[in-house]
PDB file of C-alpha atoms and ligand atoms in Angstrom:
ATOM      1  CA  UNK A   1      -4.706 -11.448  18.803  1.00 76.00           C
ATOM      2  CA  UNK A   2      -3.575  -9.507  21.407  1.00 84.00           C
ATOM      3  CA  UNK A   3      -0.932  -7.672  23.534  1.00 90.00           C
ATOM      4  CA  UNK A   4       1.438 -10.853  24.558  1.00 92.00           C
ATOM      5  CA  UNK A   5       2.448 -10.630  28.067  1.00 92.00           C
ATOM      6  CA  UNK A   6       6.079  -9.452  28.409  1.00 93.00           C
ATOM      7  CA  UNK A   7       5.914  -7.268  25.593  1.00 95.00           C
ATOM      8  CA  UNK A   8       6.250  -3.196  26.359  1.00 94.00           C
ATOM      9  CA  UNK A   9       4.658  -1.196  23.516  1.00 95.00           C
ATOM     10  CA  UNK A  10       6.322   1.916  22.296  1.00 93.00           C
ATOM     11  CA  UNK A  11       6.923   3.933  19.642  1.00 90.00           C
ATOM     12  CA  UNK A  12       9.732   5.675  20.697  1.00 87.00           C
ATOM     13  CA  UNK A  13      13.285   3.782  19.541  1.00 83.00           C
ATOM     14  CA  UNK A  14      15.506   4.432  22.844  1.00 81.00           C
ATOM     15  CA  UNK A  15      18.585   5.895  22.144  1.00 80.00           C
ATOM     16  CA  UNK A  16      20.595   2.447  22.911  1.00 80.00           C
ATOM     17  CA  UNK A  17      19.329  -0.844  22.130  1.00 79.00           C
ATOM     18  CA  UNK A  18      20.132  -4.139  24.768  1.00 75.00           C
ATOM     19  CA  UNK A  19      21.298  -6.073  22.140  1.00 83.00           C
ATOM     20  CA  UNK A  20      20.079  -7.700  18.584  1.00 93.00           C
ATOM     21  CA  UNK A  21      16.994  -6.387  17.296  1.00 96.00           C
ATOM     22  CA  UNK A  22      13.903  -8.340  15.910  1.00 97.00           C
ATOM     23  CA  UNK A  23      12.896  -7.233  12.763  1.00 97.00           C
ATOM     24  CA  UNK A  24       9.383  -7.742  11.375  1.00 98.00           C
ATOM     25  CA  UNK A  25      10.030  -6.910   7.593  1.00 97.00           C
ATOM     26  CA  UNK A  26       6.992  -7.112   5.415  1.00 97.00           C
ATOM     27  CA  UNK A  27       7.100  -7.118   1.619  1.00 96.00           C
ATOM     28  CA  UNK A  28       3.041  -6.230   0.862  1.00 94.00           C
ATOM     29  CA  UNK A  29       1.496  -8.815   3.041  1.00 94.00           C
ATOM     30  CA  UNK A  30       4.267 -10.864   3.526  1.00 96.00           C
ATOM     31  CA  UNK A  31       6.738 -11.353   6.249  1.00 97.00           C
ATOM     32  CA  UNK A  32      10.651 -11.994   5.768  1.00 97.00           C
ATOM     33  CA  UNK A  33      11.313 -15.094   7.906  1.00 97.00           C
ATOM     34  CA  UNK A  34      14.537 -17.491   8.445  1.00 95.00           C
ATOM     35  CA  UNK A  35      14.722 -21.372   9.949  1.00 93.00           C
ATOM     36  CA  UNK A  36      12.696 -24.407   8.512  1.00 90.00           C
ATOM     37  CA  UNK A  37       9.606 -24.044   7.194  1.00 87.00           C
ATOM     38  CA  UNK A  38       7.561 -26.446  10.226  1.00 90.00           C
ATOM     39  CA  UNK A  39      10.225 -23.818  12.587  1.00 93.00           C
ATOM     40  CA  UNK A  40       9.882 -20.621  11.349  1.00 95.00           C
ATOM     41  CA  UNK A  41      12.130 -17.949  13.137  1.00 95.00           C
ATOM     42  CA  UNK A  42      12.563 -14.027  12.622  1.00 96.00           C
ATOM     43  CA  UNK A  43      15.581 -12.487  10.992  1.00 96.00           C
ATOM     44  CA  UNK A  44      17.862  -9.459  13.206  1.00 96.00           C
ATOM     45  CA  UNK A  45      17.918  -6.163  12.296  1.00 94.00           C
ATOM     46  CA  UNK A  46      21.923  -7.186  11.451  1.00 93.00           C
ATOM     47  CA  UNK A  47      20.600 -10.254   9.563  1.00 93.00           C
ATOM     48  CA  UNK A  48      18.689  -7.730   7.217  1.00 93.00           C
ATOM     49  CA  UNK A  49      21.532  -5.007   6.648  1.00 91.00           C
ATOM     50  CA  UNK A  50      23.456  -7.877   5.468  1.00 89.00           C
ATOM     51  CA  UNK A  51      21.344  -8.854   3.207  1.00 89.00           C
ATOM     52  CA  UNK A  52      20.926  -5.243   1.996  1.00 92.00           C
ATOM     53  CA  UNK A  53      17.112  -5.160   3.055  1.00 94.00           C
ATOM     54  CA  UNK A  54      16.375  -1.784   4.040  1.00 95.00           C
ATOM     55  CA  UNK A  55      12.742   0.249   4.268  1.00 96.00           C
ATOM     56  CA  UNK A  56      10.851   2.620   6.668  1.00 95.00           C
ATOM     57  CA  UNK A  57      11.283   1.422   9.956  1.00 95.00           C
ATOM     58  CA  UNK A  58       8.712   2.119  13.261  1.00 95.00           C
ATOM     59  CA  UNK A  59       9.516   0.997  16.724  1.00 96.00           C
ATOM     60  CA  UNK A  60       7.386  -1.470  18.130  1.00 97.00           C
ATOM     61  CA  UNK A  61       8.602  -1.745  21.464  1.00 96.00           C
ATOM     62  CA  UNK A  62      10.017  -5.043  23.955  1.00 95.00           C
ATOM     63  CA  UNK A  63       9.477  -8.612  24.184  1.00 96.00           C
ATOM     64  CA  UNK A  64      11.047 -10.305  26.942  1.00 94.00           C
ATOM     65  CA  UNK A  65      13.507  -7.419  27.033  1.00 92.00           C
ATOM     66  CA  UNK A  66      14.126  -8.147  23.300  1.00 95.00           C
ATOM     67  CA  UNK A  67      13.615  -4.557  20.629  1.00 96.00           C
ATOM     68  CA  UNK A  68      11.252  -5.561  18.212  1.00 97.00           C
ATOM     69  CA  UNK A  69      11.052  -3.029  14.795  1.00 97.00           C
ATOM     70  CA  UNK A  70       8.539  -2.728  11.846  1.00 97.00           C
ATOM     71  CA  UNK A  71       9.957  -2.632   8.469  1.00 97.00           C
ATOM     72  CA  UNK A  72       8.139  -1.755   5.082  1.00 97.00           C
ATOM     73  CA  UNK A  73      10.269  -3.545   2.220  1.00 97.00           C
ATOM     74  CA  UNK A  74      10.097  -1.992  -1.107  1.00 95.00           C
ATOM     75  CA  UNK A  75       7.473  -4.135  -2.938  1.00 92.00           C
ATOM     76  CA  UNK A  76       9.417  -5.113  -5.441  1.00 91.00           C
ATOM     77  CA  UNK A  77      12.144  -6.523  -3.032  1.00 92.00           C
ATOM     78  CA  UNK A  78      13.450 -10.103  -4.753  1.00 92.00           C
ATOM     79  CA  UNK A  79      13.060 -13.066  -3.509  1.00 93.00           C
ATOM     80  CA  UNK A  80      16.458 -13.816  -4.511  1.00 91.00           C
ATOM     81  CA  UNK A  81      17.935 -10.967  -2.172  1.00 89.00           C
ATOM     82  CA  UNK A  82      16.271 -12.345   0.709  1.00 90.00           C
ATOM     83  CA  UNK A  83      17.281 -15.968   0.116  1.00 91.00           C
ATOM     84  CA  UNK A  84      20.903 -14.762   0.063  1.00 86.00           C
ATOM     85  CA  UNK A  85      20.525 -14.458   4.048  1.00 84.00           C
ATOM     86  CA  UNK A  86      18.759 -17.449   4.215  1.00 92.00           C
ATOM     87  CA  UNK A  87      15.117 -15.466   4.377  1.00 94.00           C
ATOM     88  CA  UNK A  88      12.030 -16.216   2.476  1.00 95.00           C
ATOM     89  CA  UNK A  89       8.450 -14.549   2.682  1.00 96.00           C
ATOM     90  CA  UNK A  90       5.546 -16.183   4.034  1.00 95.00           C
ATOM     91  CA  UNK A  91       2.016 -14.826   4.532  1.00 94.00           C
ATOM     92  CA  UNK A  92       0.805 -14.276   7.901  1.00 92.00           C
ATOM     93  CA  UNK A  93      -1.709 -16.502   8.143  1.00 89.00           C
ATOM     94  CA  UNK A  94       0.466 -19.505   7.240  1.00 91.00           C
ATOM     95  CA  UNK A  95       2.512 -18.932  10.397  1.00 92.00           C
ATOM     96  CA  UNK A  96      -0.419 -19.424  12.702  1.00 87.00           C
ATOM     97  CA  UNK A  97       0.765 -22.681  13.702  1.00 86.00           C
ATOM     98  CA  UNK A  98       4.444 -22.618  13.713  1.00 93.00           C
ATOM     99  CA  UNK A  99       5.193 -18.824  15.412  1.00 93.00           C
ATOM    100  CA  UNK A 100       5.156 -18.494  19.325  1.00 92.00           C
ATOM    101  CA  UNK A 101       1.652 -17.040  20.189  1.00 90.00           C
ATOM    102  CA  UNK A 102       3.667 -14.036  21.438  1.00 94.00           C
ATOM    103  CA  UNK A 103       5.800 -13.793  18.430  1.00 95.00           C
ATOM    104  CA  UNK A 104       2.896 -13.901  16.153  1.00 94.00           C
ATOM    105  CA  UNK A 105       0.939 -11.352  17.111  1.00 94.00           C
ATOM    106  CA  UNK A 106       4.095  -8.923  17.151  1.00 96.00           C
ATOM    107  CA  UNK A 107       4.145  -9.612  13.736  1.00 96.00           C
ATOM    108  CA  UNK A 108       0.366  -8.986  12.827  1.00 95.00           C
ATOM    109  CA  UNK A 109       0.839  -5.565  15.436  1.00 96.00           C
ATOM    110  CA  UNK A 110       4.137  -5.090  12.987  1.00 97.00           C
ATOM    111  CA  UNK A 111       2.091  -5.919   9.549  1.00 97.00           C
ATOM    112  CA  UNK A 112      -0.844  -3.153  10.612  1.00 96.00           C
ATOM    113  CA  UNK A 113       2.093  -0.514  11.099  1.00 97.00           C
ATOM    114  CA  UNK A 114       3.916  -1.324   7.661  1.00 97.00           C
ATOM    115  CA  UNK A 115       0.653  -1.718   5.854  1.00 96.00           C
ATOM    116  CA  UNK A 116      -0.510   1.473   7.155  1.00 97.00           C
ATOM    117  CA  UNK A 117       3.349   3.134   6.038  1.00 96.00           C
ATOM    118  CA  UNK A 118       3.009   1.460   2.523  1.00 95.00           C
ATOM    119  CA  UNK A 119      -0.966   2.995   1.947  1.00 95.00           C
ATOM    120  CA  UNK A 120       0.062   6.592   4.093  1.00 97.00           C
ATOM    121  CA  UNK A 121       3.304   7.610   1.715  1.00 96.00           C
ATOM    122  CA  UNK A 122       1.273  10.780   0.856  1.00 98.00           C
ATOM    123  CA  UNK A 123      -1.264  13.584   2.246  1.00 98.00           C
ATOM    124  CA  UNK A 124      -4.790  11.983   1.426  1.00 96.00           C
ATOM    125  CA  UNK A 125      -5.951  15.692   0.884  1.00 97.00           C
ATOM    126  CA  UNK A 126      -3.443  17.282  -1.313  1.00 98.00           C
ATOM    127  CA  UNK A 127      -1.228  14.752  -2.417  1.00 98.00           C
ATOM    128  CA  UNK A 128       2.481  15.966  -0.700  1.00 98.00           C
ATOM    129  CA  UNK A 129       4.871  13.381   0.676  1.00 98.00           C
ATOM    130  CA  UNK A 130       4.142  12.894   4.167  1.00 98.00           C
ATOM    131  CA  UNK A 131       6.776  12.483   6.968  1.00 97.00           C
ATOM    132  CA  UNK A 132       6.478  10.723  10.496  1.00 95.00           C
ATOM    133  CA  UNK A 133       5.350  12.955  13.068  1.00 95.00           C
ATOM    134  CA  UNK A 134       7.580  13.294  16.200  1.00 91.00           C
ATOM    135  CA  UNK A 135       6.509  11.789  19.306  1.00 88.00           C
ATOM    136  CA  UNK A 136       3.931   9.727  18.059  1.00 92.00           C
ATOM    137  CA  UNK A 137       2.642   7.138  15.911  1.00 95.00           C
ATOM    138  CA  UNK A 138       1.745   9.084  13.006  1.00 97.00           C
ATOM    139  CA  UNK A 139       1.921  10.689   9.687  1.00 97.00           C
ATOM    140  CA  UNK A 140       1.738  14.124   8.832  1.00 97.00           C
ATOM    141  CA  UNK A 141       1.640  16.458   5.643  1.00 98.00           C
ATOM    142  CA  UNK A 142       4.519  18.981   5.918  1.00 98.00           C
ATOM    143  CA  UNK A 143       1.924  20.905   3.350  1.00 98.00           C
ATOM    144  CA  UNK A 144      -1.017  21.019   5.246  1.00 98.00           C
ATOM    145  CA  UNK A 145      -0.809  19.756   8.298  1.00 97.00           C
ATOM    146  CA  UNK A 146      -2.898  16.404   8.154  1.00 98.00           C
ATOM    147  CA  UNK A 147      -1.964  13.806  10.421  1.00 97.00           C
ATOM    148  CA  UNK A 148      -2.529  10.016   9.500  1.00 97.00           C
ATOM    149  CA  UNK A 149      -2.689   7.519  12.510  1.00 96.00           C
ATOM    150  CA  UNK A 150      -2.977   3.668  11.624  1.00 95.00           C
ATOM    151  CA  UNK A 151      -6.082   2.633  10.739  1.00 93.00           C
ATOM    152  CA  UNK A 152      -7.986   0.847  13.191  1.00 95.00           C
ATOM    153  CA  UNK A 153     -11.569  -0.678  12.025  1.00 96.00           C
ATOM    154  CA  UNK A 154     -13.972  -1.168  14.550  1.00 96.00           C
ATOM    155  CA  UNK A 155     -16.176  -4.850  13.834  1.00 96.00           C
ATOM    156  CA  UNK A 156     -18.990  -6.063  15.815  1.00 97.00           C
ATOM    157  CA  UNK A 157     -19.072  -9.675  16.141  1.00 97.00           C
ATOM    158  CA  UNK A 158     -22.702 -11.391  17.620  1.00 98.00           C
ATOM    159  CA  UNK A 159     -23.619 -15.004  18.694  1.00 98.00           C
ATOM    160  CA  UNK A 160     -27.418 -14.940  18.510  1.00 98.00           C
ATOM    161  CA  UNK A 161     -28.930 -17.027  21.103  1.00 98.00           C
ATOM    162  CA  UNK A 162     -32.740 -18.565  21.399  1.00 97.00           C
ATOM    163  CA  UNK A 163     -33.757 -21.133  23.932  1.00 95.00           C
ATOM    164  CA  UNK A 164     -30.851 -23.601  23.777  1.00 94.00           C
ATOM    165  CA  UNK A 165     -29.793 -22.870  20.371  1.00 97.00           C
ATOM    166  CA  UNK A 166     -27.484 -20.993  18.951  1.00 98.00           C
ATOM    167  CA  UNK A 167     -27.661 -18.644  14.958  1.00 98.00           C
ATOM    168  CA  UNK A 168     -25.118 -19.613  13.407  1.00 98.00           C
ATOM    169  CA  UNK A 169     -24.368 -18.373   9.225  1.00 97.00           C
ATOM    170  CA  UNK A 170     -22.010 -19.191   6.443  1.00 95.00           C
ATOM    171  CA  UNK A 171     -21.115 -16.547   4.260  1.00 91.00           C
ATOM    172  CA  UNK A 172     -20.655 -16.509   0.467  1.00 90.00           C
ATOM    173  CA  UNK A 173     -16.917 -15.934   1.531  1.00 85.00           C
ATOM    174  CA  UNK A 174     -16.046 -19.126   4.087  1.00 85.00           C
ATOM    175  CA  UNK A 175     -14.345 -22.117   2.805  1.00 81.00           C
ATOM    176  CA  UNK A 176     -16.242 -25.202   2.279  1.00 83.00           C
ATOM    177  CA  UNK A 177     -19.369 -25.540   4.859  1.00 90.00           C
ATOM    178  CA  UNK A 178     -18.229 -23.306   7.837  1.00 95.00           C
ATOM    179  CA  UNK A 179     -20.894 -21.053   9.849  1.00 97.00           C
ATOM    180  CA  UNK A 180     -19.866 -18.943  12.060  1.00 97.00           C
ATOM    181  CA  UNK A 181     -21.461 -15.835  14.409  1.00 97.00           C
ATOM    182  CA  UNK A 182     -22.641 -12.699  12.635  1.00 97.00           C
ATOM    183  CA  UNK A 183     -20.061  -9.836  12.244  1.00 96.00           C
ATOM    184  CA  UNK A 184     -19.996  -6.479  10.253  1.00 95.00           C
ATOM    185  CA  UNK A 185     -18.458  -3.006  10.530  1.00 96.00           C
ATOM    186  CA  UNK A 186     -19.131  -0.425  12.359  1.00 97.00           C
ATOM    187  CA  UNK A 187     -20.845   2.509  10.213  1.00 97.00           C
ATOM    188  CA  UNK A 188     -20.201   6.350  10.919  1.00 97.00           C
ATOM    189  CA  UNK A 189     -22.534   7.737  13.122  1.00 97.00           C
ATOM    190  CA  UNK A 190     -23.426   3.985  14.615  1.00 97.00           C
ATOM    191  CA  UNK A 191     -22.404   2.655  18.334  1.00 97.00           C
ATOM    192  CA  UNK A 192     -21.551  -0.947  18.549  1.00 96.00           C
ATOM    193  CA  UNK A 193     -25.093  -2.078  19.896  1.00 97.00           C
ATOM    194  CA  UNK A 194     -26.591  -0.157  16.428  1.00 97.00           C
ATOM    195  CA  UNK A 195     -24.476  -1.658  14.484  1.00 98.00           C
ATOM    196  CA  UNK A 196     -25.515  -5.431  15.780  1.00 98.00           C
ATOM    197  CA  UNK A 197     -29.098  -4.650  15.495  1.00 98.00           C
ATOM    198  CA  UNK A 198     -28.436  -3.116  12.118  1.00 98.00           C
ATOM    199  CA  UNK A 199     -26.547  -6.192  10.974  1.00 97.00           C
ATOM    200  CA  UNK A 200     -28.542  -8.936  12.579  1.00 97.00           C
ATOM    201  CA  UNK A 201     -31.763  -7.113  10.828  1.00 97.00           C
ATOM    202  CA  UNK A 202     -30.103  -6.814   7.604  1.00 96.00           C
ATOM    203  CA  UNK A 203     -28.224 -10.050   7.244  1.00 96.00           C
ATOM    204  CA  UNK A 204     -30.616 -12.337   8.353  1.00 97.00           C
ATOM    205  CA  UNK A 205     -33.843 -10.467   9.354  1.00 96.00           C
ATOM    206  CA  UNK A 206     -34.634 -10.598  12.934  1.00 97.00           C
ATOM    207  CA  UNK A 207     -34.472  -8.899  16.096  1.00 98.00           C
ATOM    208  CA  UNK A 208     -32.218  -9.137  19.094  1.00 98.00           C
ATOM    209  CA  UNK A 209     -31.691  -8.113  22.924  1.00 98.00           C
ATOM    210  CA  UNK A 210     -29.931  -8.508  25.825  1.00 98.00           C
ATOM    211  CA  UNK A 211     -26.535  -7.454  24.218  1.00 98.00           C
ATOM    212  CA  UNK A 212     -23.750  -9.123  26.230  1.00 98.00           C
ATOM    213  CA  UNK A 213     -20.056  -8.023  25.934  1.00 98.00           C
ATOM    214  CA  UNK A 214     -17.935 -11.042  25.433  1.00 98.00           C
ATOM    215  CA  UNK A 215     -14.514 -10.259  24.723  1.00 97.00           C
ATOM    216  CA  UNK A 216     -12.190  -8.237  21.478  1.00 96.00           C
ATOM    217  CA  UNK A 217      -9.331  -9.617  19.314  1.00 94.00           C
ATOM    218  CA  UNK A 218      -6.916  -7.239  17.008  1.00 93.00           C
ATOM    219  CA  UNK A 219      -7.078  -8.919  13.730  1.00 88.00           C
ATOM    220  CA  UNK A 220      -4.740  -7.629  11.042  1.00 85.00           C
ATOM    221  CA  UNK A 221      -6.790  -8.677   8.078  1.00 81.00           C
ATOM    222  CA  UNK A 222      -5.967  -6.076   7.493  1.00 83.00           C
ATOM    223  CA  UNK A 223      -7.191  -3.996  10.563  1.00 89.00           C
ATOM    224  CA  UNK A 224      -9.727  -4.860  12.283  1.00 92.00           C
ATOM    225  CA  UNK A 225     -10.744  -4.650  16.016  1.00 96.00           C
ATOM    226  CA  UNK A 226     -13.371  -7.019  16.134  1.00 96.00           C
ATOM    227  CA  UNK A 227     -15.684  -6.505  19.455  1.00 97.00           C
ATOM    228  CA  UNK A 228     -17.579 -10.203  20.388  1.00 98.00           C
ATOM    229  CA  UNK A 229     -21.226 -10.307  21.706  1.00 98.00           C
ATOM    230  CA  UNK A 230     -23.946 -12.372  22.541  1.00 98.00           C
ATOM    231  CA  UNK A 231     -27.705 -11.533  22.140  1.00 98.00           C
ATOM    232  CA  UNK A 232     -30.843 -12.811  22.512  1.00 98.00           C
ATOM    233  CA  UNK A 233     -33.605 -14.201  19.793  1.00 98.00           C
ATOM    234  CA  UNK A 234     -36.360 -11.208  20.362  1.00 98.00           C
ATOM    235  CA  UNK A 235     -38.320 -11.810  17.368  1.00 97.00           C
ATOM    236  CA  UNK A 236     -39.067 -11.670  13.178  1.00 96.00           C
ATOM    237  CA  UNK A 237     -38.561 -14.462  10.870  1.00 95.00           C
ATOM    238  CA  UNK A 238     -34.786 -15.917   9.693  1.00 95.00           C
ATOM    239  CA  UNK A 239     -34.632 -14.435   5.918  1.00 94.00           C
ATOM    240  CA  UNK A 240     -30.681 -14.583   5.115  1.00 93.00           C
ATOM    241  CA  UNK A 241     -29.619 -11.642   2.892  1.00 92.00           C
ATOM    242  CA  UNK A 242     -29.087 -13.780  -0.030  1.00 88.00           C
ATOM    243  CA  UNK A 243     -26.034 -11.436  -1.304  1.00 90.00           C
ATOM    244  CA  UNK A 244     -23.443 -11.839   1.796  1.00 89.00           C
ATOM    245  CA  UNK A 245     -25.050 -14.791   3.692  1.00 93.00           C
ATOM    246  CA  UNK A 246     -25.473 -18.224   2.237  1.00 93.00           C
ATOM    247  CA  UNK A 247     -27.405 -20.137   4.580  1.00 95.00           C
ATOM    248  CA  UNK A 248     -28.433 -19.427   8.350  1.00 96.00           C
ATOM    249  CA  UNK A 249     -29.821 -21.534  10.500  1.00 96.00           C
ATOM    250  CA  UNK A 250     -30.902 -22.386  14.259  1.00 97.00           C
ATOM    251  CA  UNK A 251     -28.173 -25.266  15.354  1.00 97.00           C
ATOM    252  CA  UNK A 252     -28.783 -27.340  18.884  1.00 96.00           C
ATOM    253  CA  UNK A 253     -25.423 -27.796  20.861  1.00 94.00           C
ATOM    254  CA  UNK A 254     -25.222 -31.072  20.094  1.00 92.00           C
ATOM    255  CA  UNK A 255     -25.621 -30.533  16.082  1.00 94.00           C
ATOM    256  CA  UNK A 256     -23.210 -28.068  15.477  1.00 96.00           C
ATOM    257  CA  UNK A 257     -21.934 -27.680  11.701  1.00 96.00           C
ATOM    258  CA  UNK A 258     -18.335 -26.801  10.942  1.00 96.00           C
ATOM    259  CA  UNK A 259     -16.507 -24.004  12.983  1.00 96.00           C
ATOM    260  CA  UNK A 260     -14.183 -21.462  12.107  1.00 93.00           C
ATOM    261  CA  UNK A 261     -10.322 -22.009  14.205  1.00 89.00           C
ATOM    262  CA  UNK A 262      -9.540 -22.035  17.749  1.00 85.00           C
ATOM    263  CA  UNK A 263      -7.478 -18.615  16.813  1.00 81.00           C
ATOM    264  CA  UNK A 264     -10.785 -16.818  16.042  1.00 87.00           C
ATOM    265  CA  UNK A 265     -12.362 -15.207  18.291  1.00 94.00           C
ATOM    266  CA  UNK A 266     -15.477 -16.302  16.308  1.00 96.00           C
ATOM    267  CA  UNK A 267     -14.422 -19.848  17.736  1.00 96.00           C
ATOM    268  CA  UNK A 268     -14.009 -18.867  21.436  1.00 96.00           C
ATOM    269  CA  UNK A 269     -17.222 -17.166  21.881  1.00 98.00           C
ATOM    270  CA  UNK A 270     -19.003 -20.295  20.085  1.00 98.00           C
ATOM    271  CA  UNK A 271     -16.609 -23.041  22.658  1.00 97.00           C
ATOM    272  CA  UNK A 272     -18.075 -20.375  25.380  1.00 97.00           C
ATOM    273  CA  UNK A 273     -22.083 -19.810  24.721  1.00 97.00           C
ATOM    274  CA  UNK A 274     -22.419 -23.698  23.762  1.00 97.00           C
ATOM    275  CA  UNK A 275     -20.647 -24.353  27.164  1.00 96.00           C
ATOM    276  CA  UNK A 276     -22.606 -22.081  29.017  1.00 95.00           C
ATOM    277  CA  UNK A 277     -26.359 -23.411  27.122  1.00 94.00           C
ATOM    278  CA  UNK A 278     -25.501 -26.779  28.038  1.00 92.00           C
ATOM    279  CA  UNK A 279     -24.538 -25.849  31.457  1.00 91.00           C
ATOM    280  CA  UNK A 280     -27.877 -24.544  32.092  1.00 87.00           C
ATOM    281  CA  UNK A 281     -29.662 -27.763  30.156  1.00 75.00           C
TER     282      UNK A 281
HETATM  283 ZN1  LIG B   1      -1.501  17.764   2.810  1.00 85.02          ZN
END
């Protein structure tokens, strides 16, 4: 996901809004939406008050001209009280398919900020109620003076390449028989091109070169950043790490196994390196 065209980020609620407000109310994970289930569509800010939803609220900024907020329901908001304006809650992921591209990834910008205002309600170092900080996205301790931004968590992502074939791993955690590119988290201390040697060594055992940027994707499970690569086969035998990684293997573009979603990134820089190995074939 990524910044939609025709949407202006800010933080800052102006002083008058154009007109109805789009609001991106989350209870935990979930968000409060309206319409039929194969149409999904997102409540007002006016739809909400009347159904006496109310939490923290953070300016998200315009899309198409439109004010978009981010609202933190109490968790224990009832179903019931949403269905009485005609709302119900639905996990992000199952909207993939039935929210606008733009619209969706409003909401995943909208479920970072909320998550990050539900797990940021007090000072991480001494435990006093923290308050938004003027002027920018933050939190800080009225105590002592911390200040919380929303998380962001760097990921490296890394399509392994060797001749004509491409590595290609399933993880303990996919559904059924998926593989996908390597990916891990970036470590304190590490830059991105450590961390995809350190991960490529440690989850399957070999080295790499030629680190090539592909491309990034926001991905608000619950915040990652998650930075795509390609690399090159340099040497050492494929051991997977028995304890994250499944199975890894060597695939030929014609023999691929099961691939993640077209709305991964994971996907796109598969669709792209296969493209580009056959190409050259
Ligand atoms: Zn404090």
């Amino acid at each position: 996901m990524h910044t939609p065209a025709g949407f202006r980020p800010s933080h800052l609620l102006p002083a008058v809004l154009p007109g109805p407000t789009l609001a991106f109310a989350y209870r935990d994970a979930k968000l409060a939406v309206g319409g039929q289930e194969k149409a999904p569509t997102l409540p007002t800010c006016d739809d909400l008050v009347r159904a006496g939803l109310a939490g923290p609220t953070h300016y998200l900024g315009e899309l198409d001209a439109v004010p978009c907020v981010a609202i933190a329901l109490p968790d224990g908001t009832a179903d019931a009280a949403a269905a009485a304006a005609g709302l119900r809650f639905a996990g992000l992921r199952s909207l993939f398919f039935t929210l606008s591209e733009a619209v969706l990834a409003i909401a995943a910008r909208a479920f970072q900020v909320t998550e990050w205002e539900r797990t940021h309600r007090f000072c991480g170092r001494c435990g006093t109620p923290t308050r938004d900080k003027p002027g920018e996205r933050a939190k800080e301790c009225p105590a002592c003076g911390l200040v919380a931004y929303p998380r962001v968590s760097p990921a490296m992502m890394v399509l392994v390449t060797r001749g004509r074939e491409v590595l290609l791993a399933r993880a303990h955690r996919f559904p059924g028989a998926m593989y996908s590119a390597l990916a891990g988290f970036v470590e304190p201390g590490e830059t991105i091109e450590d961390c995809i040697h350190r991960e490529v060594r440690e989850e399957v055992g070999i080295e790499v070169t030629g680190i090539r940027y592909f491309a990034s994707q926001s991905w608000a499970f619950p915040h990652s950043l998650m930075i795509a690569y390609t690399a090159e086969y340099a040497g050492g035998e494929l051991v997977p790490d028995d304890t994250e990684i499944a199975d890894a293997q060597w695939f030929a573009p014609d023999a691929l196994p099961m691939l993640p979603t077209h709305v991964s990134i994971a996907r796109r820089l598969i669709d792209a390196t296969v493209a580009r190995l056959r190409a050259a074939a």
